[in-house]
mmCIF file of C-alpha atoms in Angstrom:
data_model
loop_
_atom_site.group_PDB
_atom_site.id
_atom_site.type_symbol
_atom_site.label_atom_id
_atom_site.label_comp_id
_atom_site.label_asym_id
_atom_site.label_seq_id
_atom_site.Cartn_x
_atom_site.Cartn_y
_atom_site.Cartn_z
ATOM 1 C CA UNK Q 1 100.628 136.850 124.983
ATOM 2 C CA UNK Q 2 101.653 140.671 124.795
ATOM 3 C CA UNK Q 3 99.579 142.945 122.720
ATOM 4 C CA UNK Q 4 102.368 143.752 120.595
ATOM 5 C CA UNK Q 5 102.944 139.979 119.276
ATOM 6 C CA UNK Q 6 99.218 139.729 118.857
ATOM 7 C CA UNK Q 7 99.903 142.864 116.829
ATOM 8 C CA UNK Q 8 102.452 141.573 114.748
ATOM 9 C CA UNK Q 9 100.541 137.631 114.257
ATOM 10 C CA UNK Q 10 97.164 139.453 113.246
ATOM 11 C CA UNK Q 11 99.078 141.689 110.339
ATOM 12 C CA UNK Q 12 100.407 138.223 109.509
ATOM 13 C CA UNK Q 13 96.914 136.752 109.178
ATOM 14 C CA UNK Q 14 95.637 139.004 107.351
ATOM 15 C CA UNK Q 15 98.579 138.935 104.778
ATOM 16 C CA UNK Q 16 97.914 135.211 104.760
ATOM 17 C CA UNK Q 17 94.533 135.407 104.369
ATOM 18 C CA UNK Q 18 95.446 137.930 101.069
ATOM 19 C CA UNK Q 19 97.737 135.659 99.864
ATOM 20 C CA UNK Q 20 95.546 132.293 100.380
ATOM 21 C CA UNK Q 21 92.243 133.975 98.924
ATOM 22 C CA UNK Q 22 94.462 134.587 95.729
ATOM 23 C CA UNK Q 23 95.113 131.260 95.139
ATOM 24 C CA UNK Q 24 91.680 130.490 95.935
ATOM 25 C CA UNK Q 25 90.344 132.989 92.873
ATOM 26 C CA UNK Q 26 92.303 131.238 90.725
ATOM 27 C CA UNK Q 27 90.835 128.426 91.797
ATOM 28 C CA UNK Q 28 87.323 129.483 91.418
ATOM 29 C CA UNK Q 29 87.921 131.304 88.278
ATOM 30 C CA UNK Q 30 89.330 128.130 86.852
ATOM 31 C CA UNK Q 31 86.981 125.296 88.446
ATOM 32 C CA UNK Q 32 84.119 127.207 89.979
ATOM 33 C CA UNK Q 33 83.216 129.628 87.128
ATOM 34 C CA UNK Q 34 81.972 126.319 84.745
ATOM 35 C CA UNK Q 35 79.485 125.493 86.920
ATOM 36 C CA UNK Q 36 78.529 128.266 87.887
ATOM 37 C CA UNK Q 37 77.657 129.552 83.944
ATOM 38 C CA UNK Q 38 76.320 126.201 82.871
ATOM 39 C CA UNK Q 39 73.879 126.914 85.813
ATOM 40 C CA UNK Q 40 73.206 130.112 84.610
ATOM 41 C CA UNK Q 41 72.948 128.958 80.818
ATOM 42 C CA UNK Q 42 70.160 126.242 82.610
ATOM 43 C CA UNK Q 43 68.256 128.830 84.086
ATOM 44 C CA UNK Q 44 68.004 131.437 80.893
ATOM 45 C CA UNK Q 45 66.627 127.905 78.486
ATOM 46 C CA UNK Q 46 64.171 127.323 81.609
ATOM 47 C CA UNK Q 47 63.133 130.378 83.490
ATOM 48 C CA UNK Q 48 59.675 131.732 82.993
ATOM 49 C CA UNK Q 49 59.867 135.397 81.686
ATOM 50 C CA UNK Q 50 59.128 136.351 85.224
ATOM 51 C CA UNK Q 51 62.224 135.578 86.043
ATOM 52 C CA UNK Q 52 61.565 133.490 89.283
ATOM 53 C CA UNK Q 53 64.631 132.161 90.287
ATOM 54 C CA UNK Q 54 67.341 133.107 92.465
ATOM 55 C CA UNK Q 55 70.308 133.727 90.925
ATOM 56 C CA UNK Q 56 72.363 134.295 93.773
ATOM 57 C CA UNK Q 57 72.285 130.797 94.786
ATOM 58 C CA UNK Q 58 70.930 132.009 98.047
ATOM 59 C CA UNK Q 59 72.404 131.552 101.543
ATOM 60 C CA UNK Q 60 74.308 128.166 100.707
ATOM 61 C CA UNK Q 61 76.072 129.717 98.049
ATOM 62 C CA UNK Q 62 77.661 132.564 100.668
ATOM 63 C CA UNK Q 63 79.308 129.618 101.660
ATOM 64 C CA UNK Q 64 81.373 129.802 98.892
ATOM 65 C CA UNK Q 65 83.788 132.927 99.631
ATOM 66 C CA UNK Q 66 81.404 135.496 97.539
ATOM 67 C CA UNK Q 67 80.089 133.683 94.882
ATOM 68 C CA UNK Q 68 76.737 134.828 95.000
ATOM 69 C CA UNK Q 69 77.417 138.473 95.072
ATOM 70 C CA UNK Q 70 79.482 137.825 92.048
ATOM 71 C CA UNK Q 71 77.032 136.202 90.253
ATOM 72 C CA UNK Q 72 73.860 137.714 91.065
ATOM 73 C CA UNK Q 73 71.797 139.535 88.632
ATOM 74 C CA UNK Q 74 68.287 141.646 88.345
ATOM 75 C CA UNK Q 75 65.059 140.616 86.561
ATOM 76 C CA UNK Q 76 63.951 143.691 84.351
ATOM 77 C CA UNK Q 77 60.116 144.535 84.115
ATOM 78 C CA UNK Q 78 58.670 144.980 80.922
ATOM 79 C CA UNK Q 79 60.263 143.140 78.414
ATOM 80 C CA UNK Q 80 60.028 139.539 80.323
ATOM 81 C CA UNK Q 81 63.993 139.582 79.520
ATOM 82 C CA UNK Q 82 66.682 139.750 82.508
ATOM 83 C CA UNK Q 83 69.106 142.435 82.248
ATOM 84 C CA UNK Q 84 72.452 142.148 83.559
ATOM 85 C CA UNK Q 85 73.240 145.387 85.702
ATOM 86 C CA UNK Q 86 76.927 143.997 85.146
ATOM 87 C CA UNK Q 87 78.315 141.524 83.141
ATOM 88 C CA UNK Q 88 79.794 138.245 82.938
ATOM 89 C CA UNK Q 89 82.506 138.550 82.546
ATOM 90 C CA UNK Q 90 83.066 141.580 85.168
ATOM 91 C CA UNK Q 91 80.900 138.882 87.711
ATOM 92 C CA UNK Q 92 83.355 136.502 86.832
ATOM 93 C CA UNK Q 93 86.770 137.932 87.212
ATOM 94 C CA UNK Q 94 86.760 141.125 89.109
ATOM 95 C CA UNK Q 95 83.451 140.512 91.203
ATOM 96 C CA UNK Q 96 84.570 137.596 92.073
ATOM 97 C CA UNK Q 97 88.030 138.120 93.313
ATOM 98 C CA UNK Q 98 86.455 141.099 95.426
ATOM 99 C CA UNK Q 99 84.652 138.582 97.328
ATOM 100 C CA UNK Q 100 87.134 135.579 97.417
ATOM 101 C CA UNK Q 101 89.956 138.128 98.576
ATOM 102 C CA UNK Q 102 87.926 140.101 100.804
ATOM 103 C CA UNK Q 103 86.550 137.049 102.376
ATOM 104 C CA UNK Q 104 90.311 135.487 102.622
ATOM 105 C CA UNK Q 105 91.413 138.365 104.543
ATOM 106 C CA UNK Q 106 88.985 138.576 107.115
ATOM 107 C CA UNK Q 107 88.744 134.926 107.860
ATOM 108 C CA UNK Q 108 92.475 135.425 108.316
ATOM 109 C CA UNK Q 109 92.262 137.954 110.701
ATOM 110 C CA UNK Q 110 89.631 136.223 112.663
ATOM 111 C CA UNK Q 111 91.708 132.973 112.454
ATOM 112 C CA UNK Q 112 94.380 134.875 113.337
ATOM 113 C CA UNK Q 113 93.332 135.919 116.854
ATOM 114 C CA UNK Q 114 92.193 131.932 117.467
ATOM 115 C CA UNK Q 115 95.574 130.985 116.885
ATOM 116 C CA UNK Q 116 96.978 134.084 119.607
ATOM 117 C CA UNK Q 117 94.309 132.231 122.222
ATOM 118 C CA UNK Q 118 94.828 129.005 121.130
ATOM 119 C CA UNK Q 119 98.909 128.546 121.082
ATOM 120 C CA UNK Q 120 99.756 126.831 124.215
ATOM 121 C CA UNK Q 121 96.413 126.325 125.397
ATOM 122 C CA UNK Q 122 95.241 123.007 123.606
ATOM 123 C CA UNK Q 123 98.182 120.696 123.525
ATOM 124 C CA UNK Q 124 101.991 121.641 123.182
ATOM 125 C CA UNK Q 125 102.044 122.288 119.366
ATOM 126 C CA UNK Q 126 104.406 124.468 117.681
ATOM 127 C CA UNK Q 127 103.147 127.031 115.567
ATOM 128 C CA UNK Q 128 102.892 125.726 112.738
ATOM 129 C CA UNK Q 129 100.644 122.742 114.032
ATOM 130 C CA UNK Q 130 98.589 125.176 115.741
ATOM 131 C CA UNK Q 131 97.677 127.068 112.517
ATOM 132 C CA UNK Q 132 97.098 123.898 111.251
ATOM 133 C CA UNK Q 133 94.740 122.915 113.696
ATOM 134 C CA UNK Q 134 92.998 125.935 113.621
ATOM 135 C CA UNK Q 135 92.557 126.496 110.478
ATOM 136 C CA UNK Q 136 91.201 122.842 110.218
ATOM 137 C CA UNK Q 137 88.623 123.623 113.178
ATOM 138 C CA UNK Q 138 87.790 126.445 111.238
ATOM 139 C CA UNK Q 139 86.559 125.022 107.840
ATOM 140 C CA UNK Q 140 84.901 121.977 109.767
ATOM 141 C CA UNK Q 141 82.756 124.305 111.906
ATOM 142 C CA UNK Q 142 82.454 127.264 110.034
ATOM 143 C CA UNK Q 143 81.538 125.861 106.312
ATOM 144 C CA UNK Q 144 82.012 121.831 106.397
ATOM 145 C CA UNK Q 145 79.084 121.390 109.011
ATOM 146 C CA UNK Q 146 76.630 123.826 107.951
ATOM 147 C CA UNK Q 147 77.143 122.829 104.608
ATOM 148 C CA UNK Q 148 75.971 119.336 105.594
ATOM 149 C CA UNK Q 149 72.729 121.096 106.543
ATOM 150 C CA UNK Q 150 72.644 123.626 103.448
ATOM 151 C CA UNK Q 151 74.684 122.520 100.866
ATOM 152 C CA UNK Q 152 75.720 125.355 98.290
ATOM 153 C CA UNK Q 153 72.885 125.914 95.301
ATOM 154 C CA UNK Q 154 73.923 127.050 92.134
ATOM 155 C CA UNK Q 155 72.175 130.289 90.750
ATOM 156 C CA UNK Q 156 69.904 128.585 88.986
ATOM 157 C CA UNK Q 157 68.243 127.172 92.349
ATOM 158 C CA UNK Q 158 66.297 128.931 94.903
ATOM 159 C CA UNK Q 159 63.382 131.320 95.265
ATOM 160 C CA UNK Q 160 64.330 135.169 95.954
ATOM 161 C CA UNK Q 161 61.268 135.514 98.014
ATOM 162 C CA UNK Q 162 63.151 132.507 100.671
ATOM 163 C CA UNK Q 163 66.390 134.586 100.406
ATOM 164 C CA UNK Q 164 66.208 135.783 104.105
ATOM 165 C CA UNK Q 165 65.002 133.141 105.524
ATOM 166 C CA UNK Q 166 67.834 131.009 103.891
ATOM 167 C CA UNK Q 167 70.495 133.151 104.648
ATOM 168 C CA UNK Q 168 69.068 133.544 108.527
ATOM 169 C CA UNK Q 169 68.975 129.672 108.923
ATOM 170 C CA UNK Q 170 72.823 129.343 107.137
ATOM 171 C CA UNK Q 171 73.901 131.572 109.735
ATOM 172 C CA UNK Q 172 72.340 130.331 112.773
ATOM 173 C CA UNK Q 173 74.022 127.206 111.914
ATOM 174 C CA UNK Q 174 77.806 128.529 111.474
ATOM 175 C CA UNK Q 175 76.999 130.494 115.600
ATOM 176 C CA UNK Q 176 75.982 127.243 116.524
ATOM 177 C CA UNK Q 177 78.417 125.166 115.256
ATOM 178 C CA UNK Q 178 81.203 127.392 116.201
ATOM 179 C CA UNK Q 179 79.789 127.686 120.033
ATOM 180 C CA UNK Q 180 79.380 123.976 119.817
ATOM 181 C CA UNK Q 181 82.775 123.961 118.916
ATOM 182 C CA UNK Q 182 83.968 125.767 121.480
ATOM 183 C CA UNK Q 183 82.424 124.272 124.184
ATOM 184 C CA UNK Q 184 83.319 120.709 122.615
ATOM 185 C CA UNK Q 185 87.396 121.693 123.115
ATOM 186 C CA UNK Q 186 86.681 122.972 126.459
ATOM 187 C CA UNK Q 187 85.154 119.697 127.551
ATOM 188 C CA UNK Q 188 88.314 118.135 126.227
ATOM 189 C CA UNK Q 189 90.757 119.969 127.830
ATOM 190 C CA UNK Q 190 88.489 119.194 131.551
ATOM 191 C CA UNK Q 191 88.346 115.265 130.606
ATOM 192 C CA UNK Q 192 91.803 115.377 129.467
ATOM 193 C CA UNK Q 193 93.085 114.940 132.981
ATOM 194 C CA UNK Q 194 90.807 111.906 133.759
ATOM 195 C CA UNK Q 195 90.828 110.244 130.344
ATOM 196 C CA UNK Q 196 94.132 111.116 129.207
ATOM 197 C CA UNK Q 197 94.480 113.574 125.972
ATOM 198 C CA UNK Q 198 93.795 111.089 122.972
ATOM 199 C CA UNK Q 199 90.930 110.154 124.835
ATOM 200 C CA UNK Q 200 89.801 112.812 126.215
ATOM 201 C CA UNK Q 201 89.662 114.098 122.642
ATOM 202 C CA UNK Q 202 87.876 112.002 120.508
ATOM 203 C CA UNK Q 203 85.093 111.739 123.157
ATOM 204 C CA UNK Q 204 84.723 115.665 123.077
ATOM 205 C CA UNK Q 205 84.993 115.254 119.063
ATOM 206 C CA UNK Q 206 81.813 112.816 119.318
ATOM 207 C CA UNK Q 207 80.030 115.068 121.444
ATOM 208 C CA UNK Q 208 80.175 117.726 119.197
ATOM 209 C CA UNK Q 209 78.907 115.312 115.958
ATOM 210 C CA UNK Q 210 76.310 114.094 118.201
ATOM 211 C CA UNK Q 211 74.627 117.889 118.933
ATOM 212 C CA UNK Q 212 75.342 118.839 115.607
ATOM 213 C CA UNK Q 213 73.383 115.646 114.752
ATOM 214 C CA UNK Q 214 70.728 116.782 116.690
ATOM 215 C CA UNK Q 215 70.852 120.435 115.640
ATOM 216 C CA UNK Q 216 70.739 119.562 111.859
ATOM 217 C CA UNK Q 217 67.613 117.069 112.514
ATOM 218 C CA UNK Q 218 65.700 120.206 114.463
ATOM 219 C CA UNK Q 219 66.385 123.346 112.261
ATOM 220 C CA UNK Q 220 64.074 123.610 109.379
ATOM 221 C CA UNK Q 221 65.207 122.399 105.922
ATOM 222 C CA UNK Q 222 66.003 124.323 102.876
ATOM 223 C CA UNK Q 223 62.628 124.600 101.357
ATOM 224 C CA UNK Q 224 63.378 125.344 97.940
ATOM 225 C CA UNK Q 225 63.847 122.165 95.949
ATOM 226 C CA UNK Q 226 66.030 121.529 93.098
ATOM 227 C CA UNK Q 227 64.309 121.853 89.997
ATOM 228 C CA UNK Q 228 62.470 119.498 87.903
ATOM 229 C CA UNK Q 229 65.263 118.342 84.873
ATOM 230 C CA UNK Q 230 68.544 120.370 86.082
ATOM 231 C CA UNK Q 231 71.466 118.455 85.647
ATOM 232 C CA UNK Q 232 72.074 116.235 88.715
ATOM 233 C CA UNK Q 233 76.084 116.131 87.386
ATOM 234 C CA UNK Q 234 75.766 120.045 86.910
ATOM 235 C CA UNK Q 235 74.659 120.351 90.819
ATOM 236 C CA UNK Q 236 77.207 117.872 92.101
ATOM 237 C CA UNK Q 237 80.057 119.621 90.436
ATOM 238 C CA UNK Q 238 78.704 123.384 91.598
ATOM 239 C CA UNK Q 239 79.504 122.125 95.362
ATOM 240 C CA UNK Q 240 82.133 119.883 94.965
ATOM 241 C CA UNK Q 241 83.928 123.122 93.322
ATOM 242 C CA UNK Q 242 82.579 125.314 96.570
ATOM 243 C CA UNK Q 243 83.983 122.603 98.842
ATOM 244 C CA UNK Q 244 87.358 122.787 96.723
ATOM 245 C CA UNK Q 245 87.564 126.294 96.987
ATOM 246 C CA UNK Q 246 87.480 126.595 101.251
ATOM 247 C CA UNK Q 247 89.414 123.541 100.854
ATOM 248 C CA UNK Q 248 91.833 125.226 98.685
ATOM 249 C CA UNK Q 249 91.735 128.444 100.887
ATOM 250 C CA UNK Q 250 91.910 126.989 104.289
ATOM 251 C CA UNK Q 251 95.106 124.689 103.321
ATOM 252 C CA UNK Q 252 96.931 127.885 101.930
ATOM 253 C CA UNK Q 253 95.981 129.754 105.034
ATOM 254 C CA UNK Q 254 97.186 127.053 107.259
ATOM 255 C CA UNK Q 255 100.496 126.685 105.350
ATOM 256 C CA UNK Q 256 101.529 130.768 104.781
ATOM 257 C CA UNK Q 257 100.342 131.268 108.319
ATOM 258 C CA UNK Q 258 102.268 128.777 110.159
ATOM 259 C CA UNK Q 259 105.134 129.669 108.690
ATOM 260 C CA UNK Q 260 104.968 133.698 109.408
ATOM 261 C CA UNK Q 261 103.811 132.944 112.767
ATOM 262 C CA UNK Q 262 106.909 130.449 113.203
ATOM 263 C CA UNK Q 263 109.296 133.010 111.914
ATOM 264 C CA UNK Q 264 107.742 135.564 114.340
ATOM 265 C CA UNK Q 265 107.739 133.943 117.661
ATOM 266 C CA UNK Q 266 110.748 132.123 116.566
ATOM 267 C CA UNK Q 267 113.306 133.208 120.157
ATOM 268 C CA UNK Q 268 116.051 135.702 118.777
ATOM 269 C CA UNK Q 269 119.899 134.302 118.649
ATOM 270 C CA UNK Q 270 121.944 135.130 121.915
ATOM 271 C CA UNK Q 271 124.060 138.291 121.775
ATOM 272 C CA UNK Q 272 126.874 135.735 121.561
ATOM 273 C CA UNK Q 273 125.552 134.678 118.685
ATOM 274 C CA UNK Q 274 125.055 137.739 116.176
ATOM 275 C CA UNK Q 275 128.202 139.272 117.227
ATOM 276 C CA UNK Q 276 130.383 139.230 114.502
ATOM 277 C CA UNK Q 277 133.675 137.381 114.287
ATOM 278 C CA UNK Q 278 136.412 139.427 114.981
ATOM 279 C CA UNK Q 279 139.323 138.962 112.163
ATOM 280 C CA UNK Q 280 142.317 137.611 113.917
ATOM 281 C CA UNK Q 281 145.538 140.194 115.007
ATOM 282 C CA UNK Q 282 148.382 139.605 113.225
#
């Protein structure tokens, strides 16, 4: 593909990615932000005035487009009290779509570039079926899969002193799943010959579960439990709302992407074509 069309599809991506992490904020705002202050209302009636708890929600809450840096805050010394450094309501509405847009437009950009590599190269899709796909790769291997492994915590979960070693295992498991996920269409496309495509597919797709499998049984667990009397509905809602929201992101992605990247490799009309009709002599 020439550099100037991978030009042209990346500043497409990352408009995409803009315009999909939008409607993603106002999905989070709206769905994600309940959770996310009951949690925090939890913690405050709980917390001893230490103020042991993490409420960043730790690596499995990065998973959910910058909802931890919106929502963390820092434990003050003296008075046993936590002091927010910024509030709310700034946390909840401008912190937060920093993070959800930022993160929309560099996943775009990065998606972007998959699709220039992928078109053509694993089936023949159209555009628009290739964003698709791509974007659906995407949120299986890059959050669906690790999430298995380390769900998203609300704030009120998680020791700060297991911060790095939470965030370090969340990421190992997005490299791995994405290199498993690479090698797992590779495979494909080699068996595809032999097996036929359909095939030759779903064999590579139950490779990949299968070291996944594996993977997720061998790297260490989250060791920071859920706490003694939160709200079992309260947690269940804080990561259904974090799946919603890549949900909600990916799908906009796939659909404002396809399209620009139809339009843009769409062939230009013959010369014929565009010429305009001459009025007739009379």
């Amino acid at each position: 593909m020439p550099s100037g069309t991978v030009g042209r599809l990346l500043l497409r991506g990352l408009l995409a990615g803009l315009i999909a992490g939008l409607v993603a904020f106002v999905f989070a705002y709206t769905v994600g932000e309940g959770p996310v202050s009951d949690s925090i209302a939890q913690e405050q009636a709980h917390s001893a005035p230490a103020g042991h708890h993490d409420h960043g929600g730790g690596a499995a809450a990065a998973a959910g487009a910058g909802d931890a840096a919106a929502h963390e805050h820092e434990a003050a010394d003296a008075g046993g009290e936590e002091e927010e450094l910024v509030s709310r309501d700034l946390q909840s509405t401008a912190g937060l779509a920093t993070g959800v847009l930022v993160y929309g437009v560099a996943v775009g950009g990065i998606a972007a570039l998959a699709f220039c590599f992928a078109l053509g190269r694993v089936g023949r899709f159209g555009p628009r079926a290739t964003a698709a796909l791509v974007a659906g790769a995407a949120f299986v291997t890059v959050y669906f899969v690790p999430f298995l492994k380390y769900p998203a915590n609300p704030p009120a979960v998680g020791n700060p002193d297991t911060i790095g070693k939470r965030t370090a295992l969340f990421f190992l498991m997005i490299a791995l799943s994405v290199l498993i996920g690479v090698a797992a269409v590779i495979l494909g496309k080699r068996l595809a010959p032999r097996l036929g495509t359909w095939n030759a597919t779903v064999a590579a797709g139950l490779g990949y579960a299968v070291v996944m499998a594996v993977l997720a049984f061998v790297l260490p667990p989250n060791d920071d439990a859920i706490p003694d009397g939160f709200p079992a509905a309260l947690l269940w809602d804080f990561r259904l709302a974090s799946i919603g929201l890549q949900v909600v992101l990916w799908t906009g992605f796939a659909l404002l992407f396809g399209t620009l990247a139809d339009r843009a490799l769409a062939p230009a009309a013959p010369a014929a074509e565009r010429a305009p009709v001459a009025a007739p002599a009379v």
